Amino acid sequence: MDPDHSDAASLARELLPRLRRWDSASWSLPADQPPAGGGPAPAPDPAGRRHWGRSAARQARAAGDGPSRAEVAAGTVQRLADAAADAEGRPRRPVPLLADVNLADQLTVMVDDILRTGDPAALRTAATELAALRAALGYR
């Protein structure tokens, strides 16, 4: 097996099962703010930390804390879709924005598409994107 294929597949096996357990509260937290210990950040309190109808993530972005985990993952999904389209000689298309809880499934489909192509450039892109996403979501 080619090292790029192995890296992308290994990162996908490590990261994607973890993300399937996330709910919308987990996805709405700000990205790139891992807690001490290197694990994922805890989910917000059951009330969703809402103030004046705004979620905790929207409040964080308003305070300048950056994009949510969902926004970072959606960007990764689009870049993976673009890499898969390039590898297959198809035109690039926007990936539909579904509910945050569907992001793990979208990531899985995009990674599977890239692994299936076996294209070295697409596999490198997948490995790089998944490693960056893993770090942005608080996994080290």
Backbone as ProteinMPNN parsed JSONL, in Angstrom:
{"seq_chain_A": "MDPDHSDAASLARELLPRLRRWDSASWSLPADQPPAGGGPAPAPDPAGRRHWGRSAARQARAAGDGPSRAEVAAGTVQRLADAAADAEGRPRRPVPLLADVNLADQLTVMVDDILRTGDPAALRTAATELAALRAALGYR", "coords_chain_A": {"N_chain_A": [[0.852, -1.187, 0.0], [0.558, 2.188, -0.803], [2.321, 4.888, 0.806], [0.957, 7.38, 1.146], [-1.721, 6.649, 0.837], [-1.963, 4.926, 2.976], [-1.472, 6.7, 5.133], [-3.651, 8.522, 4.922], [-5.81, 6.74, 5.192], [-5.298, 5.709, 7.744], [-5.473, 8.008, 9.384], [-8.169, 8.609, 8.93], [-9.413, 6.318, 10.026], [-8.768, 6.709, 12.689], [-9.891, 9.243, 13.385], [-12.598, 9.626, 12.35], [-14.532, 7.765, 13.573], [-14.667, 8.845, 16.152], [-15.855, 11.315, 15.714], [-18.405, 10.684, 14.9], [-19.863, 10.339, 17.175], [-20.404, 12.83, 18.11], [-22.583, 15.51, 19.038], [-24.775, 18.26, 18.142], [-24.059, 20.254, 19.921], [-21.389, 19.656, 20.521], [-20.209, 20.068, 18.032], [-20.604, 22.786, 17.781], [-18.807, 24.158, 19.348], [-15.97, 26.383, 19.681], [-13.286, 26.005, 17.364], [-9.933, 24.611, 17.502], [-9.166, 24.852, 20.18], [-8.099, 23.023, 22.231], [-8.563, 21.231, 25.328], [-6.534, 20.979, 28.307], [-4.507, 18.103, 28.378], [-5.056, 17.024, 25.924], [-7.361, 15.76, 24.888], [-10.699, 15.782, 23.413], [-12.568, 18.825, 23.644], [-14.855, 19.42, 26.335], [-18.427, 18.983, 26.078], [-20.836, 21.682, 25.925], [-22.853, 22.981, 28.667], [-26.066, 21.428, 29.543], [-28.068, 23.292, 29.009], [-27.176, 24.569, 26.816], [-25.863, 26.934, 26.916], [-27.082, 29.355, 26.137], [-27.726, 32.695, 25.294], [-29.771, 35.332, 24.945], [-30.847, 34.004, 22.756], [-28.691, 33.139, 21.293], [-26.251, 30.72, 20.351], [-23.552, 29.114, 22.159], [-21.339, 28.896, 20.49], [-21.806, 30.872, 18.552], [-21.693, 33.097, 20.206], [-19.018, 32.932, 20.966], [-17.708, 33.316, 18.497], [-18.56, 35.9, 17.988], [-17.163, 37.15, 19.95], [-14.677, 36.978, 18.919], [-13.343, 34.546, 18.917], [-12.907, 32.822, 16.829], [-13.655, 30.329, 14.209], [-16.267, 27.814, 14.423], [-16.105, 24.307, 15.334], [-17.657, 22.906, 13.528], [-17.698, 24.618, 11.3], [-15.014, 24.56, 10.535], [-14.747, 21.82, 9.932], [-16.609, 21.615, 7.823], [-15.332, 23.132, 5.874], [-13.133, 21.469, 5.439], [-14.452, 19.221, 4.396], [-15.326, 20.293, 1.941], [-12.862, 20.872, 0.676], [-11.807, 18.292, 0.483], [-13.726, 17.153, -1.193], [-13.255, 18.65, -3.495], [-10.643, 17.775, -4.082], [-11.151, 15.066, -4.622], [-12.826, 15.322, -6.867], [-11.035, 16.506, -8.685], [-9.171, 14.414, -8.903], [-10.71, 12.502, -10.149], [-11.3, 13.671, -12.516], [-13.57, 15.213, -12.714], [-15.886, 18.014, -12.661], [-15.578, 20.525, -10.108], [-17.828, 20.849, -7.382], [-20.075, 22.533, -5.165], [-20.376, 21.291, -1.845], [-23.29, 20.195, -0.23], [-24.595, 22.011, 2.546], [-25.347, 20.496, 5.348], [-27.054, 19.535, 8.401], [-25.043, 19.95, 11.325], [-24.52, 17.525, 12.672], [-24.246, 15.712, 10.638], [-21.773, 15.956, 9.567], [-19.637, 14.144, 10.093], [-20.422, 11.938, 8.577], [-20.363, 13.064, 6.01], [-17.632, 13.64, 5.815], [-16.636, 11.027, 5.894], [-17.639, 9.945, 3.473], [-16.306, 11.575, 1.605], [-13.604, 10.993, 2.143], [-13.595, 8.235, 1.583], [-14.161, 8.352, -1.168], [-11.784, 9.538, -2.095], [-9.834, 7.666, -1.251], [-10.61, 5.538, -2.826], [-9.955, 6.453, -5.391], [-7.18, 6.382, -5.436], [-5.367, 8.236, -6.254], [-2.273, 9.84, -6.035], [-1.828, 12.632, -5.402], [-4.336, 13.45, -4.46], [-4.569, 11.73, -2.284], [-2.471, 12.642, -0.665], [-3.452, 15.191, -0.136], [-5.76, 14.492, 1.312], [-4.612, 13.254, 3.583], [-3.179, 15.414, 4.672], [-5.26, 17.278, 5.117], [-6.911, 15.847, 6.929], [-5.179, 15.529, 9.096], [-4.825, 18.206, 9.839], [-7.463, 18.845, 10.497], [-7.901, 17.092, 12.624], [-6.19, 18.243, 14.556], [-7.38, 20.793, 14.79], [-9.786, 20.133, 15.914], [-9.147, 19.411, 18.399], [-7.822, 17.032, 18.944], [-4.844, 15.332, 19.49]], "CA_chain_A": [[0.0, 0.0, 0.0], [1.268, 3.455, -0.93], [2.33, 5.578, 2.102], [-0.086, 8.406, 1.218], [-2.975, 5.936, 1.036], [-1.912, 4.422, 4.344], [-1.624, 7.837, 6.045], [-5.031, 9.014, 4.855], [-6.69, 5.712, 5.748], [-5.036, 5.634, 9.185], [-6.069, 9.194, 10.008], [-9.627, 8.463, 8.859], [-9.808, 5.302, 11.024], [-8.594, 7.285, 14.022], [-10.696, 10.433, 13.652], [-14.017, 9.602, 11.987], [-15.417, 7.152, 14.581], [-14.838, 9.781, 17.273], [-16.751, 12.406, 15.326], [-19.771, 10.176, 14.75], [-20.535, 10.426, 18.478], [-20.62, 14.225, 18.466], [-23.9, 16.097, 18.803], [-24.659, 19.628, 17.639], [-23.343, 21.064, 20.912], [-19.959, 19.396, 20.337], [-19.789, 20.712, 16.785], [-20.729, 24.244, 17.834], [-17.72, 24.749, 20.124], [-14.908, 26.97, 18.856], [-12.222, 25.095, 16.95], [-8.543, 24.877, 17.852], [-9.015, 25.186, 21.58], [-8.152, 21.779, 22.988], [-8.331, 21.348, 26.751], [-5.321, 20.343, 28.787], [-4.613, 16.651, 28.313], [-5.092, 16.644, 24.532], [-8.61, 15.154, 24.438], [-11.649, 16.753, 22.883], [-13.15, 19.726, 24.637], [-16.144, 18.928, 26.811], [-19.625, 19.595, 25.505], [-21.375, 22.72, 26.795], [-23.86, 22.521, 29.624], [-27.304, 20.99, 28.887], [-28.872, 24.429, 28.564], [-26.613, 25.056, 25.561], [-25.254, 28.24, 27.156], [-27.721, 30.332, 25.25], [-27.976, 34.022, 25.825], [-30.507, 36.103, 23.937], [-31.098, 33.181, 21.585], [-27.468, 32.805, 20.547], [-25.534, 29.558, 20.862], [-22.223, 29.391, 22.706], [-20.401, 29.082, 19.38], [-22.025, 32.2, 17.967], [-21.163, 34.068, 21.154], [-17.56, 32.865, 20.892], [-17.282, 33.965, 17.258], [-18.784, 37.326, 18.153], [-16.089, 37.629, 20.819], [-13.426, 36.876, 18.187], [-12.656, 33.297, 19.205], [-12.698, 32.046, 15.623], [-14.734, 29.494, 13.675], [-16.689, 26.633, 15.183], [-15.615, 23.023, 14.833], [-18.459, 22.571, 12.346], [-17.245, 25.426, 10.167], [-13.717, 24.031, 10.107], [-14.993, 20.522, 9.307], [-17.28, 21.841, 6.538], [-14.28, 23.543, 4.948], [-12.376, 20.264, 5.115], [-15.299, 18.42, 3.508], [-15.301, 20.895, 0.608], [-11.539, 20.683, 0.076], [-11.704, 16.874, 0.119], [-14.583, 16.959, -2.373], [-12.527, 19.229, -4.629], [-9.529, 16.874, -4.401], [-11.731, 13.873, -5.245], [-13.281, 15.701, -8.204], [-9.843, 16.672, -9.525], [-8.584, 13.091, -9.147], [-11.601, 11.753, -11.039], [-11.515, 14.433, -13.734], [-14.927, 15.775, -12.711], [-15.917, 19.414, -12.221], [-15.8, 20.768, -8.687], [-19.185, 21.296, -7.04], [-20.213, 22.794, -3.725], [-20.971, 20.236, -1.022], [-24.442, 20.752, 0.497], [-24.436, 22.247, 3.977], [-26.372, 19.775, 6.099], [-26.938, 19.748, 9.845], [-23.699, 19.659, 11.825], [-24.364, 16.119, 13.057], [-23.98, 14.942, 9.423], [-20.419, 16.222, 9.073], [-18.819, 12.928, 10.126], [-20.812, 11.134, 7.413], [-19.846, 13.725, 4.815], [-16.188, 13.404, 5.803], [-16.428, 9.617, 5.549], [-17.889, 9.775, 2.038], [-15.239, 12.235, 0.84], [-12.371, 10.216, 2.319], [-13.766, 6.995, 0.81], [-14.002, 8.691, -2.591], [-10.361, 9.771, -2.375], [-9.128, 6.387, -1.121], [-10.981, 4.725, -3.984], [-9.244, 6.916, -6.59], [-5.767, 6.014, -5.371], [-4.567, 9.322, -6.82], [-1.304, 10.267, -5.025], [-2.037, 14.015, -4.974], [-5.558, 13.484, -3.653], [-4.28, 11.051, -1.021], [-1.672, 13.58, 0.156], [-4.386, 16.225, 0.314], [-6.603, 13.904, 2.355], [-3.81, 13.076, 4.796], [-2.894, 16.744, 5.214], [-6.513, 17.856, 5.609], [-7.372, 15.123, 8.115], [-4.27, 15.86, 10.197], [-5.153, 19.57, 10.268], [-8.77, 18.799, 11.142], [-7.705, 16.434, 13.925], [-5.625, 19.241, 15.474], [-8.351, 21.871, 15.009], [-10.88, 19.618, 16.734], [-8.643, 19.174, 19.745], [-7.179, 15.726, 19.093], [-3.398, 15.436, 19.178]], "C_chain_A": [[0.893, 1.244, 0.0], [1.208, 4.22, 0.399], [1.244, 6.651, 2.23], [-1.446, 7.775, 1.489], [-3.061, 5.46, 2.482], [-2.121, 5.546, 5.356], [-3.063, 8.335, 6.077], [-5.985, 8.018, 5.497], [-6.524, 5.62, 7.261], [-5.656, 6.819, 9.922], [-7.593, 9.099, 10.015], [-10.116, 7.457, 9.899], [-9.718, 5.844, 12.447], [-9.645, 8.352, 14.32], [-12.2, 10.238, 13.445], [-14.921, 8.888, 12.992], [-15.654, 8.056, 15.789], [-15.895, 10.837, 16.938], [-18.19, 11.952, 15.172], [-20.557, 10.27, 16.06], [-20.884, 11.859, 18.863], [-22.055, 14.652, 18.171], [-23.698, 17.548, 18.365], [-23.931, 20.53, 18.629], [-21.831, 20.873, 20.778], [-19.431, 20.116, 19.098], [-19.786, 22.229, 16.893], [-19.619, 24.926, 18.636], [-16.683, 25.376, 19.201], [-13.82, 25.947, 18.553], [-10.881, 25.543, 17.519], [-8.358, 25.351, 19.283], [-9.088, 23.918, 22.417], [-7.929, 22.015, 24.474], [-6.998, 20.722, 27.122], [-5.521, 18.835, 28.755], [-4.78, 16.143, 26.898], [-6.362, 15.974, 24.041], [-9.529, 16.2, 23.864], [-12.195, 17.622, 24.001], [-14.496, 19.18, 25.093], [-17.297, 19.651, 26.133], [-20.127, 20.678, 26.448], [-22.454, 22.162, 27.71], [-25.172, 22.197, 28.907], [-28.168, 22.14, 28.392], [-28.339, 25.019, 27.266], [-25.974, 26.419, 25.688], [-25.812, 29.297, 26.215], [-27.959, 31.637, 25.986], [-28.611, 34.842, 24.715], [-30.644, 35.311, 22.641], [-29.868, 32.802, 20.794], [-26.773, 31.616, 21.185], [-24.181, 29.994, 21.41], [-21.219, 29.648, 21.584], [-20.567, 30.449, 18.745], [-21.514, 33.286, 18.898], [-19.639, 34.111, 21.085], [-17.045, 33.561, 19.64], [-17.469, 35.465, 17.357], [-17.689, 37.943, 19.02], [-14.725, 37.496, 20.151], [-12.667, 35.586, 18.433], [-12.501, 32.395, 17.987], [-13.866, 31.159, 15.245], [-15.068, 28.333, 14.604], [-16.041, 25.39, 14.588], [-16.357, 22.638, 13.56], [-17.998, 23.354, 11.125], [-15.906, 24.935, 9.632], [-13.909, 22.695, 9.377], [-15.668, 20.682, 7.94], [-16.279, 22.303, 5.482], [-13.432, 22.36, 4.502], [-13.159, 19.38, 4.151], [-15.228, 18.98, 2.092], [-13.954, 20.688, -0.07], [-11.311, 19.218, -0.319], [-12.547, 16.567, -1.121], [-13.899, 17.504, -3.626], [-11.374, 18.322, -5.061], [-10.037, 15.613, -5.095], [-12.188, 14.183, -6.67], [-12.096, 15.857, -9.153], [-9.245, 15.313, -9.886], [-9.408, 12.282, -10.139], [-11.885, 12.491, -12.338], [-12.923, 15.003, -13.855], [-14.865, 17.25, -12.32], [-16.142, 19.497, -10.706], [-17.214, 21.291, -8.478], [-19.237, 21.598, -5.558], [-20.886, 21.622, -3.021], [-22.148, 20.854, -0.268], [-24.127, 20.921, 1.985], [-25.616, 21.607, 4.701], [-26.244, 20.137, 7.573], [-25.56, 19.285, 10.304], [-23.486, 18.18, 12.151], [-24.097, 15.218, 11.85], [-22.553, 15.109, 8.914], [-19.534, 14.981, 9.085], [-19.146, 12.036, 8.935], [-20.28, 11.753, 6.123], [-18.335, 13.523, 4.699], [-15.878, 11.969, 5.374], [-16.593, 9.383, 4.055], [-16.75, 10.381, 1.215], [-13.923, 11.46, 0.943], [-12.459, 8.91, 1.529], [-13.6, 7.249, -0.688], [-12.527, 8.85, -2.952], [-9.575, 8.467, -2.28], [-9.388, 5.494, -2.336], [-10.224, 5.148, -5.24], [-7.8, 6.438, -6.608], [-4.842, 7.076, -5.925], [-3.598, 9.856, -5.755], [-1.521, 11.697, -4.515], [-3.269, 14.128, -4.083], [-5.33, 12.817, -2.302], [-3.442, 11.924, -0.096], [-2.563, 14.686, 0.709], [-5.242, 15.699, 1.456], [-5.833, 13.756, 3.659], [-3.526, 14.425, 5.463], [-4.138, 17.364, 5.833], [-6.995, 17.166, 6.888], [-6.478, 15.403, 9.322], [-4.572, 17.26, 10.735], [-6.491, 19.596, 10.991], [-8.653, 18.177, 12.524], [-7.175, 17.443, 14.947], [-6.639, 20.334, 15.802], [-9.493, 21.431, 15.903], [-10.412, 19.209, 18.128], [-8.064, 17.804, 19.998], [-5.727, 15.865, 18.69], [-2.824, 14.07, 18.973]], "O_chain_A": [[1.874, 1.311, 0.74], [0.17, 4.214, 1.06], [0.671, 6.818, 3.307], [-2.233, 8.301, 2.277], [-4.103, 5.578, 3.127], [-2.858, 5.377, 6.327], [-3.625, 8.545, 7.152], [-6.871, 8.405, 6.259], [-7.51, 5.47, 7.983], [-6.289, 6.646, 10.964], [-8.235, 9.469, 10.999], [-11.113, 7.702, 10.578], [-10.515, 5.469, 13.308], [-10.227, 8.356, 15.404], [-12.992, 10.65, 14.291], [-16.019, 9.384, 13.247], [-16.732, 8.028, 16.382], [-16.718, 11.199, 17.778], [-19.107, 12.763, 15.301], [-21.788, 10.278, 16.044], [-21.591, 12.076, 19.847], [-22.661, 14.218, 17.191], [-22.562, 18.005, 18.236], [-23.256, 21.474, 18.22], [-21.074, 21.836, 20.909], [-18.346, 20.697, 19.117], [-19.043, 22.896, 16.173], [-19.505, 26.151, 18.604], [-16.534, 24.945, 18.057], [-13.482, 25.12, 19.4], [-10.713, 26.682, 17.953], [-7.481, 26.169, 19.559], [-10.01, 23.743, 23.214], [-7.176, 22.916, 24.844], [-6.403, 20.007, 26.316], [-6.605, 18.348, 29.075], [-4.66, 14.94, 26.67], [-6.439, 15.639, 22.859], [-9.184, 17.381, 23.827], [-12.273, 17.202, 25.155], [-15.202, 18.542, 24.311], [-17.157, 20.785, 25.675], [-19.875, 20.608, 27.651], [-22.907, 21.029, 27.549], [-25.376, 22.641, 27.777], [-28.929, 21.968, 27.44], [-28.985, 25.883, 26.673], [-25.58, 27.012, 24.684], [-25.062, 30.038, 25.58], [-28.345, 31.655, 27.155], [-28.016, 35.013, 23.651], [-30.567, 35.879, 21.551], [-29.984, 32.202, 19.725], [-26.709, 31.509, 22.41], [-23.726, 31.108, 21.152], [-20.352, 30.513, 21.707], [-19.58, 31.115, 18.432], [-20.963, 34.287, 18.441], [-19.037, 35.184, 21.138], [-16.068, 34.307, 19.698], [-16.635, 36.228, 16.869], [-17.332, 39.108, 18.849], [-13.713, 37.863, 20.749], [-11.463, 35.528, 18.185], [-11.995, 31.281, 18.125], [-14.929, 31.213, 15.863], [-14.267, 27.93, 15.447], [-15.5, 25.421, 13.482], [-15.76, 22.108, 12.623], [-17.919, 22.8, 10.029], [-15.69, 24.897, 8.421], [-13.305, 22.465, 8.329], [-15.334, 19.961, 7.0], [-16.374, 21.905, 4.321], [-13.058, 22.259, 3.334], [-12.593, 18.85, 3.195], [-15.085, 18.217, 1.136], [-13.899, 20.363, -1.256], [-10.69, 18.942, -1.345], [-12.124, 15.808, -1.993], [-13.959, 16.889, -4.69], [-11.15, 18.121, -6.254], [-9.422, 15.141, -6.051], [-11.959, 13.386, -7.58], [-12.145, 15.395, -10.293], [-8.858, 15.084, -11.032], [-8.863, 11.468, -10.885], [-12.633, 11.992, -13.179], [-13.41, 15.246, -14.958], [-13.889, 17.686, -11.709], [-16.808, 18.649, -10.113], [-17.732, 22.067, -9.28], [-18.516, 20.98, -4.774], [-21.84, 21.037, -3.534], [-22.008, 21.946, 0.284], [-23.474, 20.074, 2.595], [-26.736, 22.117, 4.666], [-25.407, 20.961, 7.94], [-24.986, 18.351, 9.744], [-22.4, 17.644, 11.932], [-23.748, 14.052, 12.035], [-22.166, 14.472, 7.935], [-18.748, 14.79, 8.157], [-18.246, 11.44, 8.343], [-19.801, 11.039, 5.243], [-17.821, 13.266, 3.61], [-14.963, 11.734, 4.584], [-15.776, 8.697, 3.438], [-16.286, 9.777, 0.248], [-13.215, 11.293, -0.05], [-11.492, 8.522, 0.874], [-12.975, 6.457, -1.392], [-12.076, 8.357, -3.986], [-8.737, 8.189, -3.139], [-8.495, 4.789, -2.807], [-9.883, 4.303, -6.068], [-7.257, 6.126, -7.668], [-3.642, 6.837, -6.055], [-4.038, 10.281, -4.687], [-1.406, 11.944, -3.315], [-3.244, 14.825, -3.069], [-5.841, 13.287, -1.285], [-3.669, 11.949, 1.114], [-2.445, 15.07, 1.873], [-5.43, 16.387, 2.459], [-6.345, 14.096, 4.726], [-3.626, 14.551, 6.683], [-4.086, 17.91, 6.935], [-7.437, 17.833, 7.824], [-6.968, 15.503, 10.447], [-4.575, 17.474, 11.947], [-6.64, 20.295, 11.993], [-9.237, 18.676, 13.486], [-7.659, 17.491, 16.078], [-6.749, 20.757, 16.953], [-10.106, 22.258, 16.579], [-11.201, 18.719, 18.936], [-7.832, 17.438, 21.15], [-5.419, 16.457, 17.656], [-1.63, 13.936, 18.703]]}, "name": "protein", "num_of_chains": 1, "seq": "MDPDHSDAASLARELLPRLRRWDSASWSLPADQPPAGGGPAPAPDPAGRRHWGRSAARQARAAGDGPSRAEVAAGTVQRLADAAADAEGRPRRPVPLLADVNLADQLTVMVDDILRTGDPAALRTAATELAALRAALGYR"}
